[in-house]
Short mmCIF file of C-alpha atoms in Angstrom, two decimals:
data_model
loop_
_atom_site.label_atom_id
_atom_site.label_comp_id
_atom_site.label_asym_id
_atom_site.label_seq_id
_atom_site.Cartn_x
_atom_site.Cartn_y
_atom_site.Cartn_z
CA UNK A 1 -7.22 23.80 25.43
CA UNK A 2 -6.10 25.55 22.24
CA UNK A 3 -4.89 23.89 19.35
CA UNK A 4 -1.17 25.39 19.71
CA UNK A 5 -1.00 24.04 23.23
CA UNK A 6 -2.24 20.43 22.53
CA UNK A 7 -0.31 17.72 21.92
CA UNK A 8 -0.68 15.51 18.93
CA UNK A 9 0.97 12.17 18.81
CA UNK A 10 1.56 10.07 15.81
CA UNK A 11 2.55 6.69 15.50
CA UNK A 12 4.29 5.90 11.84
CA UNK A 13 6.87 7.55 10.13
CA UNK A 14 5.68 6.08 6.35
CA UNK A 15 3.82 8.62 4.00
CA UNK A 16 0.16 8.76 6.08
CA UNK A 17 1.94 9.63 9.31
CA UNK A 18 4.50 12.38 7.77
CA UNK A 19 0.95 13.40 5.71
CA UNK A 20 -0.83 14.13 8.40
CA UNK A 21 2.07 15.86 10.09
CA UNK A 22 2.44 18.09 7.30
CA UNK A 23 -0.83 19.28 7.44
CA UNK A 24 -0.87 20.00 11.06
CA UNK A 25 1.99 21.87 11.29
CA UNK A 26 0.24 23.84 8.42
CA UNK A 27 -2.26 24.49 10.67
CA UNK A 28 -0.58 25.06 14.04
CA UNK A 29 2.71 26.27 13.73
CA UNK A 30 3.27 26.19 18.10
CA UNK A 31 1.17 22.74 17.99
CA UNK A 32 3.66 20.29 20.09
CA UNK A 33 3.90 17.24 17.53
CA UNK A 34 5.90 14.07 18.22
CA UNK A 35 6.07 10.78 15.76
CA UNK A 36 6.68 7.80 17.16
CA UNK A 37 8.49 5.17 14.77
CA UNK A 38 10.15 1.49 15.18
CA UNK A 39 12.28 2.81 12.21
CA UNK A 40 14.76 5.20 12.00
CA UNK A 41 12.33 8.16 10.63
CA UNK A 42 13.37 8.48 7.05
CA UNK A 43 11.07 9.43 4.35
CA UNK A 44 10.91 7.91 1.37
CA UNK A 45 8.33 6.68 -1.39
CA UNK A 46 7.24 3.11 -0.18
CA UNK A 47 5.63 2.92 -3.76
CA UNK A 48 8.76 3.15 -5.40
CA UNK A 49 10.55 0.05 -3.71
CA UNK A 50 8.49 -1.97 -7.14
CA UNK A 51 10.71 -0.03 -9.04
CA UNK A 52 13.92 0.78 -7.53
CA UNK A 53 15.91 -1.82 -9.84
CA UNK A 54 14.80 -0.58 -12.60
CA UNK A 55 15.92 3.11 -11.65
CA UNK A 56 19.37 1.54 -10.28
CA UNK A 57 18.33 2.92 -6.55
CA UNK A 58 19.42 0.79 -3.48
CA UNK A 59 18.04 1.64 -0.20
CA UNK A 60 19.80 4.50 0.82
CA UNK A 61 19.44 6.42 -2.26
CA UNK A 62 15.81 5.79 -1.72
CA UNK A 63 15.55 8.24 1.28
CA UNK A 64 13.88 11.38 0.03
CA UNK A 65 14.40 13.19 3.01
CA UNK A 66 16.61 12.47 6.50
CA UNK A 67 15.00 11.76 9.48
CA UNK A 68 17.27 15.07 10.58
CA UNK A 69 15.86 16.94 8.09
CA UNK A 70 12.13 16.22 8.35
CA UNK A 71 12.51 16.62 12.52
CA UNK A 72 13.89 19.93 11.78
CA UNK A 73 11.40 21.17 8.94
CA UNK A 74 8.27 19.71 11.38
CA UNK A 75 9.79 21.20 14.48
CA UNK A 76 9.00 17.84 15.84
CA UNK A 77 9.96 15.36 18.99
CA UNK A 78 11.38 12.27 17.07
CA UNK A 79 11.22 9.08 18.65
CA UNK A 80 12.82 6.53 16.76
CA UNK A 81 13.56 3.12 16.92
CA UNK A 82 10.83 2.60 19.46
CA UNK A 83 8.29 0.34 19.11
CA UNK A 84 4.63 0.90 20.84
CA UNK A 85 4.10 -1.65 22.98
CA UNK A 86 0.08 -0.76 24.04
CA UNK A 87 -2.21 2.41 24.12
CA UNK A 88 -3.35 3.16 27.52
CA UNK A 89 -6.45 5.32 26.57
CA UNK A 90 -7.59 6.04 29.97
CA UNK A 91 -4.35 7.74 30.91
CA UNK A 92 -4.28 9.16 27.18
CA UNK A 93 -0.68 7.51 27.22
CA UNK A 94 1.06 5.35 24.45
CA UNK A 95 3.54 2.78 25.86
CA UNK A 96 6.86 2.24 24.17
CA UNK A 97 9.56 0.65 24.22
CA UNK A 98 11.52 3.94 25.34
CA UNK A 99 8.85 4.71 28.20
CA UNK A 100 5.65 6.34 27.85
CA UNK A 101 4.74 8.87 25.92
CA UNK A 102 1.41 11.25 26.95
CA UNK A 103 -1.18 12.90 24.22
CA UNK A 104 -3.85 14.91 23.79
CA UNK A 105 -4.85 13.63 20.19
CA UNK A 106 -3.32 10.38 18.96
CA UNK A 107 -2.83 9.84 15.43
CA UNK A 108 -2.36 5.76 14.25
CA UNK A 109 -0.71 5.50 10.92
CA UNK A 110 0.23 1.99 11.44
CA UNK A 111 0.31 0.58 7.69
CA UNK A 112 -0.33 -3.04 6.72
CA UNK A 113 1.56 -6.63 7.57
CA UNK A 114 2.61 -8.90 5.39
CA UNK A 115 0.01 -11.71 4.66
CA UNK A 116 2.23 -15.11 5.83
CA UNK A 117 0.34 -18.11 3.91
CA UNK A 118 0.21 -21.73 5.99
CA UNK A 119 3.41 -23.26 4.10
CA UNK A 120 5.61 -26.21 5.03
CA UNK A 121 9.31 -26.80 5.02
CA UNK A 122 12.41 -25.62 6.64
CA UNK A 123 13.38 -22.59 4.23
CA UNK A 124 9.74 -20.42 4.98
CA UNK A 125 11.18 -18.28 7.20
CA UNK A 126 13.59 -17.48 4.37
CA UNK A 127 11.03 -15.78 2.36
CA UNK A 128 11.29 -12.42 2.05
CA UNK A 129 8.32 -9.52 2.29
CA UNK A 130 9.42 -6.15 1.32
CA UNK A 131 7.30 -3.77 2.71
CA UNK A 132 9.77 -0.81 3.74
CA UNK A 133 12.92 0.40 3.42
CA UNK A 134 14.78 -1.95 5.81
CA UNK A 135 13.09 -5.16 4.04
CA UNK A 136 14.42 -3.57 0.45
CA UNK A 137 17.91 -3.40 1.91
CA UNK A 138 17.70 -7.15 3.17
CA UNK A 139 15.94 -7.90 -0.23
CA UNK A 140 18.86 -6.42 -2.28
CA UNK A 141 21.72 -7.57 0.04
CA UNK A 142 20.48 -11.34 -0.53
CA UNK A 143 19.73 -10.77 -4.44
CA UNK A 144 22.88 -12.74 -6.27
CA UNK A 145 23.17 -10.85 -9.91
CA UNK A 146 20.50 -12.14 -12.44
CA UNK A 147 19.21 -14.19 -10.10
CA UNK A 148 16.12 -16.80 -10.41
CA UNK A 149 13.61 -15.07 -7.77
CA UNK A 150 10.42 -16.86 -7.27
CA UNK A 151 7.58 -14.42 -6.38
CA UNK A 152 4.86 -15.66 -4.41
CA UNK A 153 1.22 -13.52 -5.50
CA UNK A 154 0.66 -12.13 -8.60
CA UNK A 155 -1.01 -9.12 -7.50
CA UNK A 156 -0.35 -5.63 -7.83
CA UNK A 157 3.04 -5.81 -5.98
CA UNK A 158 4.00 -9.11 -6.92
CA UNK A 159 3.59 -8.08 -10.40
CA UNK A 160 5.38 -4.80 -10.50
CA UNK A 161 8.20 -6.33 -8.80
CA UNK A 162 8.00 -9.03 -11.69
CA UNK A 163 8.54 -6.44 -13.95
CA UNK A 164 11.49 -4.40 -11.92
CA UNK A 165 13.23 -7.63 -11.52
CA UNK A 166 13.27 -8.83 -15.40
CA UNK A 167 13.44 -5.32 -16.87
CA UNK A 168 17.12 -5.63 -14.88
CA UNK A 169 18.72 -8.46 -16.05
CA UNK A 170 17.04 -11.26 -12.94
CA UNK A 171 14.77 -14.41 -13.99
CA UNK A 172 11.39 -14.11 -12.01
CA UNK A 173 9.17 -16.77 -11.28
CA UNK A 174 5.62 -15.89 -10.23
CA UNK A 175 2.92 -18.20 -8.70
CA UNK A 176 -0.21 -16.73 -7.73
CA UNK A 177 -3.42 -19.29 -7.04
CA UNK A 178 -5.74 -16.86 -9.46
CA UNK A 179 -5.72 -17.68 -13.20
CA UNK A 180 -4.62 -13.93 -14.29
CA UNK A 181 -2.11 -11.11 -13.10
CA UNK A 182 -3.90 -8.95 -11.18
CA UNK A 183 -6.42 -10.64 -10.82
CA UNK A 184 -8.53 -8.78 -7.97
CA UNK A 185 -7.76 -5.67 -9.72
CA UNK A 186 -8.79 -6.40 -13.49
CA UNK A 187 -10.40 -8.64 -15.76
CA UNK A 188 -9.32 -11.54 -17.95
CA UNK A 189 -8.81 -9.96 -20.62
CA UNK A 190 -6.42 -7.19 -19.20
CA UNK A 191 -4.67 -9.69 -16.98
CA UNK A 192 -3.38 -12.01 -19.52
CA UNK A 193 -2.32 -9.11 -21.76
CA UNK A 194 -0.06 -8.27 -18.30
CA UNK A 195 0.92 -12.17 -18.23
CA UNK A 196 1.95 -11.94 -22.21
CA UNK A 197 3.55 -9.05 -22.25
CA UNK A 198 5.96 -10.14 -19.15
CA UNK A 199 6.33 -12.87 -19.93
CA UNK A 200 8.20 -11.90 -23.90
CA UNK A 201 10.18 -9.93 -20.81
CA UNK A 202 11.53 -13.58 -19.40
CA UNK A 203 8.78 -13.93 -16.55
CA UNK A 204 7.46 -17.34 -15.97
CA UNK A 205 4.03 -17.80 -14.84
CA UNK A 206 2.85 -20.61 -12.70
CA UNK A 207 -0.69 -19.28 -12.81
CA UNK A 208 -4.11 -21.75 -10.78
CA UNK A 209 -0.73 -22.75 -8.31
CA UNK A 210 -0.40 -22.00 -4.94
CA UNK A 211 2.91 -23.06 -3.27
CA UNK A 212 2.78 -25.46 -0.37
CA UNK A 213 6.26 -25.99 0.68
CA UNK A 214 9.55 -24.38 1.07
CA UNK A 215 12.58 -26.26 1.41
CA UNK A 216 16.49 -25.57 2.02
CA UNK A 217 19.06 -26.67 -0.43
CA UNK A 218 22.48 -26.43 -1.38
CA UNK A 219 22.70 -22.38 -3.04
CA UNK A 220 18.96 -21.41 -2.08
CA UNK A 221 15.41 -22.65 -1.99
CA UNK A 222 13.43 -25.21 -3.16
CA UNK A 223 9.59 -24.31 -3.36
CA UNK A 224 7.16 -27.18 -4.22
CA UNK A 225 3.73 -26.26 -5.58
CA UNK A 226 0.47 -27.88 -5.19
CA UNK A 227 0.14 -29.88 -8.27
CA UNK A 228 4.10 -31.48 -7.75
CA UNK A 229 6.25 -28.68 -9.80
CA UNK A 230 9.31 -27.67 -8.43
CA UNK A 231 10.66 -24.46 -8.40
CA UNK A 232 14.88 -23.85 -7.23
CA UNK A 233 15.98 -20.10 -6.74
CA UNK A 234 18.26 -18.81 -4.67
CA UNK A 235 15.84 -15.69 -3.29
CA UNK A 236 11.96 -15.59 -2.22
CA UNK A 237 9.80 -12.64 -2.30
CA UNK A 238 6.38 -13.61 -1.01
CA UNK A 239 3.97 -10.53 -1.95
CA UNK A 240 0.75 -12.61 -0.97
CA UNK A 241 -1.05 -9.40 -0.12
CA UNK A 242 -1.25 -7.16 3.03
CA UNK A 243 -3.11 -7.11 6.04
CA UNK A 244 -4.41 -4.08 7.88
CA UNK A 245 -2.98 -3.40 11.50
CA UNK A 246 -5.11 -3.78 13.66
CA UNK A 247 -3.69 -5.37 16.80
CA UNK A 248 -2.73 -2.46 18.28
CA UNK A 249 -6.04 -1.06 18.20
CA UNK A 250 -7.94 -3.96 18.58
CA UNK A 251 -6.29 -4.65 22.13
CA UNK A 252 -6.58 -0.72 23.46
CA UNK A 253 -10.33 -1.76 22.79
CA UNK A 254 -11.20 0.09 19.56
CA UNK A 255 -13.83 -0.88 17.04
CA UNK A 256 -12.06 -3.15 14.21
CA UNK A 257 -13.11 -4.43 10.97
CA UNK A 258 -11.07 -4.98 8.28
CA UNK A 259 -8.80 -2.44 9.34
CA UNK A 260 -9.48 0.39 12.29
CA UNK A 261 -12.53 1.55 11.55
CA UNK A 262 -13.10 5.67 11.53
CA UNK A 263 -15.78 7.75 9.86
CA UNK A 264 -16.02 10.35 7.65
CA UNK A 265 -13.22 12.62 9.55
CA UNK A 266 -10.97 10.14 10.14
CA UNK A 267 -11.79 9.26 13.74
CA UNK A 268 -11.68 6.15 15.11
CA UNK A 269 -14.47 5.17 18.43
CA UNK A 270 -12.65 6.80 20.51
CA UNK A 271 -12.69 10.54 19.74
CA UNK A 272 -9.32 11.55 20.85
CA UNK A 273 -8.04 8.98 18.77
CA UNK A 274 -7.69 8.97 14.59
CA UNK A 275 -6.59 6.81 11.96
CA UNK A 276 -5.04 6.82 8.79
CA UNK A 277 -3.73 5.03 5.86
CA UNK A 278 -3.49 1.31 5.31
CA UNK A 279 -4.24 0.78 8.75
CA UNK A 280 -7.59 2.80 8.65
CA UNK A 281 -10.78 1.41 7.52
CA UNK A 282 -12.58 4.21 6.34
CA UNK A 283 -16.83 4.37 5.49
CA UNK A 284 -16.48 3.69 1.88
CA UNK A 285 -13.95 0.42 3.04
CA UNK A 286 -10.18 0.42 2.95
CA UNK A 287 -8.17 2.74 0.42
CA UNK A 288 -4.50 2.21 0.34
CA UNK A 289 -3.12 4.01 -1.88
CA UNK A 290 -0.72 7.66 -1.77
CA UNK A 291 -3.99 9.64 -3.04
CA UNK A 292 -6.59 8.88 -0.54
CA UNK A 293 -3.83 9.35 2.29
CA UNK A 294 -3.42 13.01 1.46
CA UNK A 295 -6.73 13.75 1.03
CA UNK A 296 -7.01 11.78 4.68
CA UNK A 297 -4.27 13.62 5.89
CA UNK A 298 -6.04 17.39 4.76
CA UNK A 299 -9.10 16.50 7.07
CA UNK A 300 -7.59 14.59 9.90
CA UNK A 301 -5.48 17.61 10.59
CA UNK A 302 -8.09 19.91 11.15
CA UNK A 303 -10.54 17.52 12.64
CA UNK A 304 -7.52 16.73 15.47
CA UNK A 305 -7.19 20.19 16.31
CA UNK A 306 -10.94 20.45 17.09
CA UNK A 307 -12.51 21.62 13.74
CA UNK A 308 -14.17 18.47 12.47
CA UNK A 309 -13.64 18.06 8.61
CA UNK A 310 -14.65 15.54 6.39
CA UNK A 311 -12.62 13.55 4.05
CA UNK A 312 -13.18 13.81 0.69
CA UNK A 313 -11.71 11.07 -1.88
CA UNK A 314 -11.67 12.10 -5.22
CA UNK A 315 -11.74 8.82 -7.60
CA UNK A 316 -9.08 6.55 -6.58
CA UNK A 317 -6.99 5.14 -9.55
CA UNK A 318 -4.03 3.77 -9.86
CA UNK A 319 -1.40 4.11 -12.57
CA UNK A 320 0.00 0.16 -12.04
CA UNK A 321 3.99 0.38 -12.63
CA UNK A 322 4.65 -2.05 -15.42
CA UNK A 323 6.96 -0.43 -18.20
CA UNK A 324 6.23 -4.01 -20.27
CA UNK A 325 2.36 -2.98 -20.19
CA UNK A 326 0.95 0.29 -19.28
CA UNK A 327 -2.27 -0.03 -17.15
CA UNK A 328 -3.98 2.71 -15.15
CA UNK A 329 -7.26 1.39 -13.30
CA UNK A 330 -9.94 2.53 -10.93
CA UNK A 331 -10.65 -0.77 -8.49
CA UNK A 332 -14.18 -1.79 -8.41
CA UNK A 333 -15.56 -0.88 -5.23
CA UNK A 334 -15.78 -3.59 -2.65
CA UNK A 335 -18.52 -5.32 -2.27
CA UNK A 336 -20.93 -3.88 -5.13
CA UNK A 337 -22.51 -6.01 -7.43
CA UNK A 338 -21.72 -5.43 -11.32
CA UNK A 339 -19.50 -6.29 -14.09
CA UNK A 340 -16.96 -5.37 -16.08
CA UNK A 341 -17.71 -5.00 -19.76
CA UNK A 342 -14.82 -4.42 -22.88
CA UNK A 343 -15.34 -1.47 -24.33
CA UNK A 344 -12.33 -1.25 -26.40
CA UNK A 345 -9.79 -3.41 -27.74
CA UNK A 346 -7.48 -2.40 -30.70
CA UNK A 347 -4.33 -1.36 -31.67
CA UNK A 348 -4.46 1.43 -29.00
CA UNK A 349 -4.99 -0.95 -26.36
CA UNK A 350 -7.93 -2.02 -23.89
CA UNK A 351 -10.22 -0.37 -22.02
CA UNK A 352 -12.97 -2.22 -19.87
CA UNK A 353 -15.70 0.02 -17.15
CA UNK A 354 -16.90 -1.76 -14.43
CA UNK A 355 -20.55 -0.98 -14.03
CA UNK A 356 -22.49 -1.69 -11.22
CA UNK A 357 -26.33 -3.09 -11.26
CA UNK A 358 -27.62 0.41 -12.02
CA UNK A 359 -25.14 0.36 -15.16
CA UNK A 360 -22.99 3.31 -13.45
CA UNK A 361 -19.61 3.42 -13.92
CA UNK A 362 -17.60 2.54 -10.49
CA UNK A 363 -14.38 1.74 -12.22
CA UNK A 364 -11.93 0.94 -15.17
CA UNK A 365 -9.05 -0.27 -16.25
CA UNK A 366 -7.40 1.83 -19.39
CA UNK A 367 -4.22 0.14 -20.96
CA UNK A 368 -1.42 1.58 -23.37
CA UNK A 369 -2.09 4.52 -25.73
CA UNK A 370 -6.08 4.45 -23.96
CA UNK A 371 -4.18 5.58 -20.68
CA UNK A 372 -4.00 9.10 -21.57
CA UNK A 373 -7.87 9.21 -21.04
CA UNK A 374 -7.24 8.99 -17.34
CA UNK A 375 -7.39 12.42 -16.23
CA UNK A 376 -10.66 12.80 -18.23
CA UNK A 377 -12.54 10.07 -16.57
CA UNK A 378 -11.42 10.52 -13.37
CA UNK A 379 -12.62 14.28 -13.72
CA UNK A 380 -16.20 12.67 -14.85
CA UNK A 381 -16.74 10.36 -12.01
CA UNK A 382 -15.06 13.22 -9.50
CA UNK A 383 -18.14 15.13 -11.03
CA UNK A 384 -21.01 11.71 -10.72
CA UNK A 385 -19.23 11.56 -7.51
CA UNK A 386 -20.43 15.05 -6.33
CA UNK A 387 -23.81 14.83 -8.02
CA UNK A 388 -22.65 17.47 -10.48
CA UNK A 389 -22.47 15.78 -13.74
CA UNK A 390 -25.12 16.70 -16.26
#
């Protein structure tokens, strides 16, 4: 079978499956592609829904491109609205809600869930995760003007929206169990320069909390947190974290970890089947962000049309969008042992490496003026990376 006769089926329309179906179409221009989405096909930036206030965008005006268009610039088979029900890999068929569909190559691009914590009360199914373009338009539809909005997590979305929300007129209230902003991301230090700086912005920090109840009353929602604070606001946002899909996978009988796990070409244990994005978990562990997808999406392509490729992440930073306090970072990998040590801290800002037990640099986290060194350092650990540095 040739690669312009096969057919390559990809389920999620969010920025790892449109990637990927860039990239083949690239590659095979007479390749028969269909996506297969529960949502209405639109693309748009999911990282900019952290900062749509700010840029007075409401959901529509978020859409980059129609579903119309991108069907027609793809020369794709759009099925939309339909949600995959189970992969039937002995057949090579995915089952929808619309019927079945048949492939050659199957492509998941499933994303992440929202991460529901164990919390009590009537109102918890009132809480609100915004994790595409739908949950923005419910999110904005039930946000009364300069609103209180408590914010459940403190991590990177949790904090960004923090920032959206009180750089545009709304009171936000964020309770995250870690003692810093961030705090899986960066150290002290940098955190509670995030926590200050918001917080001259109107945020208000219930930092070491967790929140254990949720409660209906009269105008909104009551939350109650674990050491007997109250908390009243009229909206929820709970941005605990995310949790890659799995289920999916995990029931058509492929090998899950964290997330789907594939190796170094994207390929998950079965070999007509890939994965890609938040859903993927790839050799070096899970990488969720808008660079490592495209760089996913440049070798999956290839590798599903029967040249195998290998993925190749350049250094992964991340510019984290808070106007109030600039921070670009590079995670520290997980699971390797090291620390992260201040190397500067002046009127320029901070900058702290993370170094692991060989005293190599696996990360950092540059803030204010010092984030102009980004390009530089990732260039330098691109370069470590590739064992070319001298």
């Amino acid at each position: 079978m040739t690669a312009s006769s096969s057919h390559i089926v990809v389920i999620g329309s969010g920025l790892a499956g449109y990637g990927v179906l860039r990239e083949l179409r690239k590659l095979a221009p007479d390749a028969r592609l269909t996506l297969v989405t529960q949502d209405d096909g639109h693309f748009y930036s999911k990282p900019a829904l952290s900062t749509a206030l700010a840029k007075g965008k409401v959901a529509d005006t978020l859409i980059t491109t129609p579903a119309e268009k991108m069907t027609a610039q793809l020369k794709l088979d759009l099925r939309a609205g339909r949600l995959v029900e189970a992969i039937d890999r002995e057949d090579k068929a995915v089952l929808t809600t619309g019927g079945p569909i048949f492939y050659d190559k199957l492509v998941l691009a499933l994303g992440a869930d929202p991460v529901r914590p164990p919390i009590d009360g009537d109102a918890v199914h009132l809480a609100m995760a915004v994790n595409n373009l739908d949950d923005y338009r419910t999110f904005r539809e039930k946000l009364p003007d300069g609103a209180r909005v408590l914010i459940m997590g403190g991590g990177l979305v949790g904090t960004e929206f923090a920032n959206d929300l009180s750089a545009t007129g709304y009171q936000p209230v964020v309770v995250d169990m870690l003692s810093h902003p961030l705090a899986q991301l960066v150290p002290p230090g940098v955190g509670n320069m995030i926590r200050d700086a918001l917080a001259a912005k109107g945020v208000e920090w219930h930092l070491g909390r967790k929140v254990v109840a949720l409660r209906k009353i009269d105008g909104g929602i009551r939350a109650e947190l674990d050491n007997g604070v109250t908390i009243d606001a009229p909206a929820v946002l709970s941005a605990v974290g995310l949790r890659p899909h799995v289920a999916l996978a995990r029931d058509a009988g492929l090998e899950v970890g964290r997330g789907i796990r594939v190796d170094q070409t994207g390929r998950t244990s079965d070999p007509d089947i890939y994965a890609i994005g938040d859903c993927a978990e790839y050799p070096q562990g899970l990488a969720a962000y808008v660079t490592p997808i495209m760089a996913a999406a440049r070798a999956i392509a290839p590798s599903a049309l029967g040249t195998p490729t290998e993925i190749r992440f350049p250094p992964l930073s991340v510019q984290v969008k808070t106007t109030a306090y600039l921070v670009v970072l590079l995670p520290a990998p997980f699971g390797v042992d090291g620390e992260w040590k201040e190397e500067a801290n002046d009127e320029k800002g901070l900058k702290y490496m993370f170094r692991d037990a060989d005293g190599i640099v696996r990360g950092y986290v540059f803030t204010r003026d010092y984030c102009q060194e980004r390009m530089d350092m990732d260039r330098t650990l691109s370069e470590q990376m590739m064992g070319t540095a001298v």
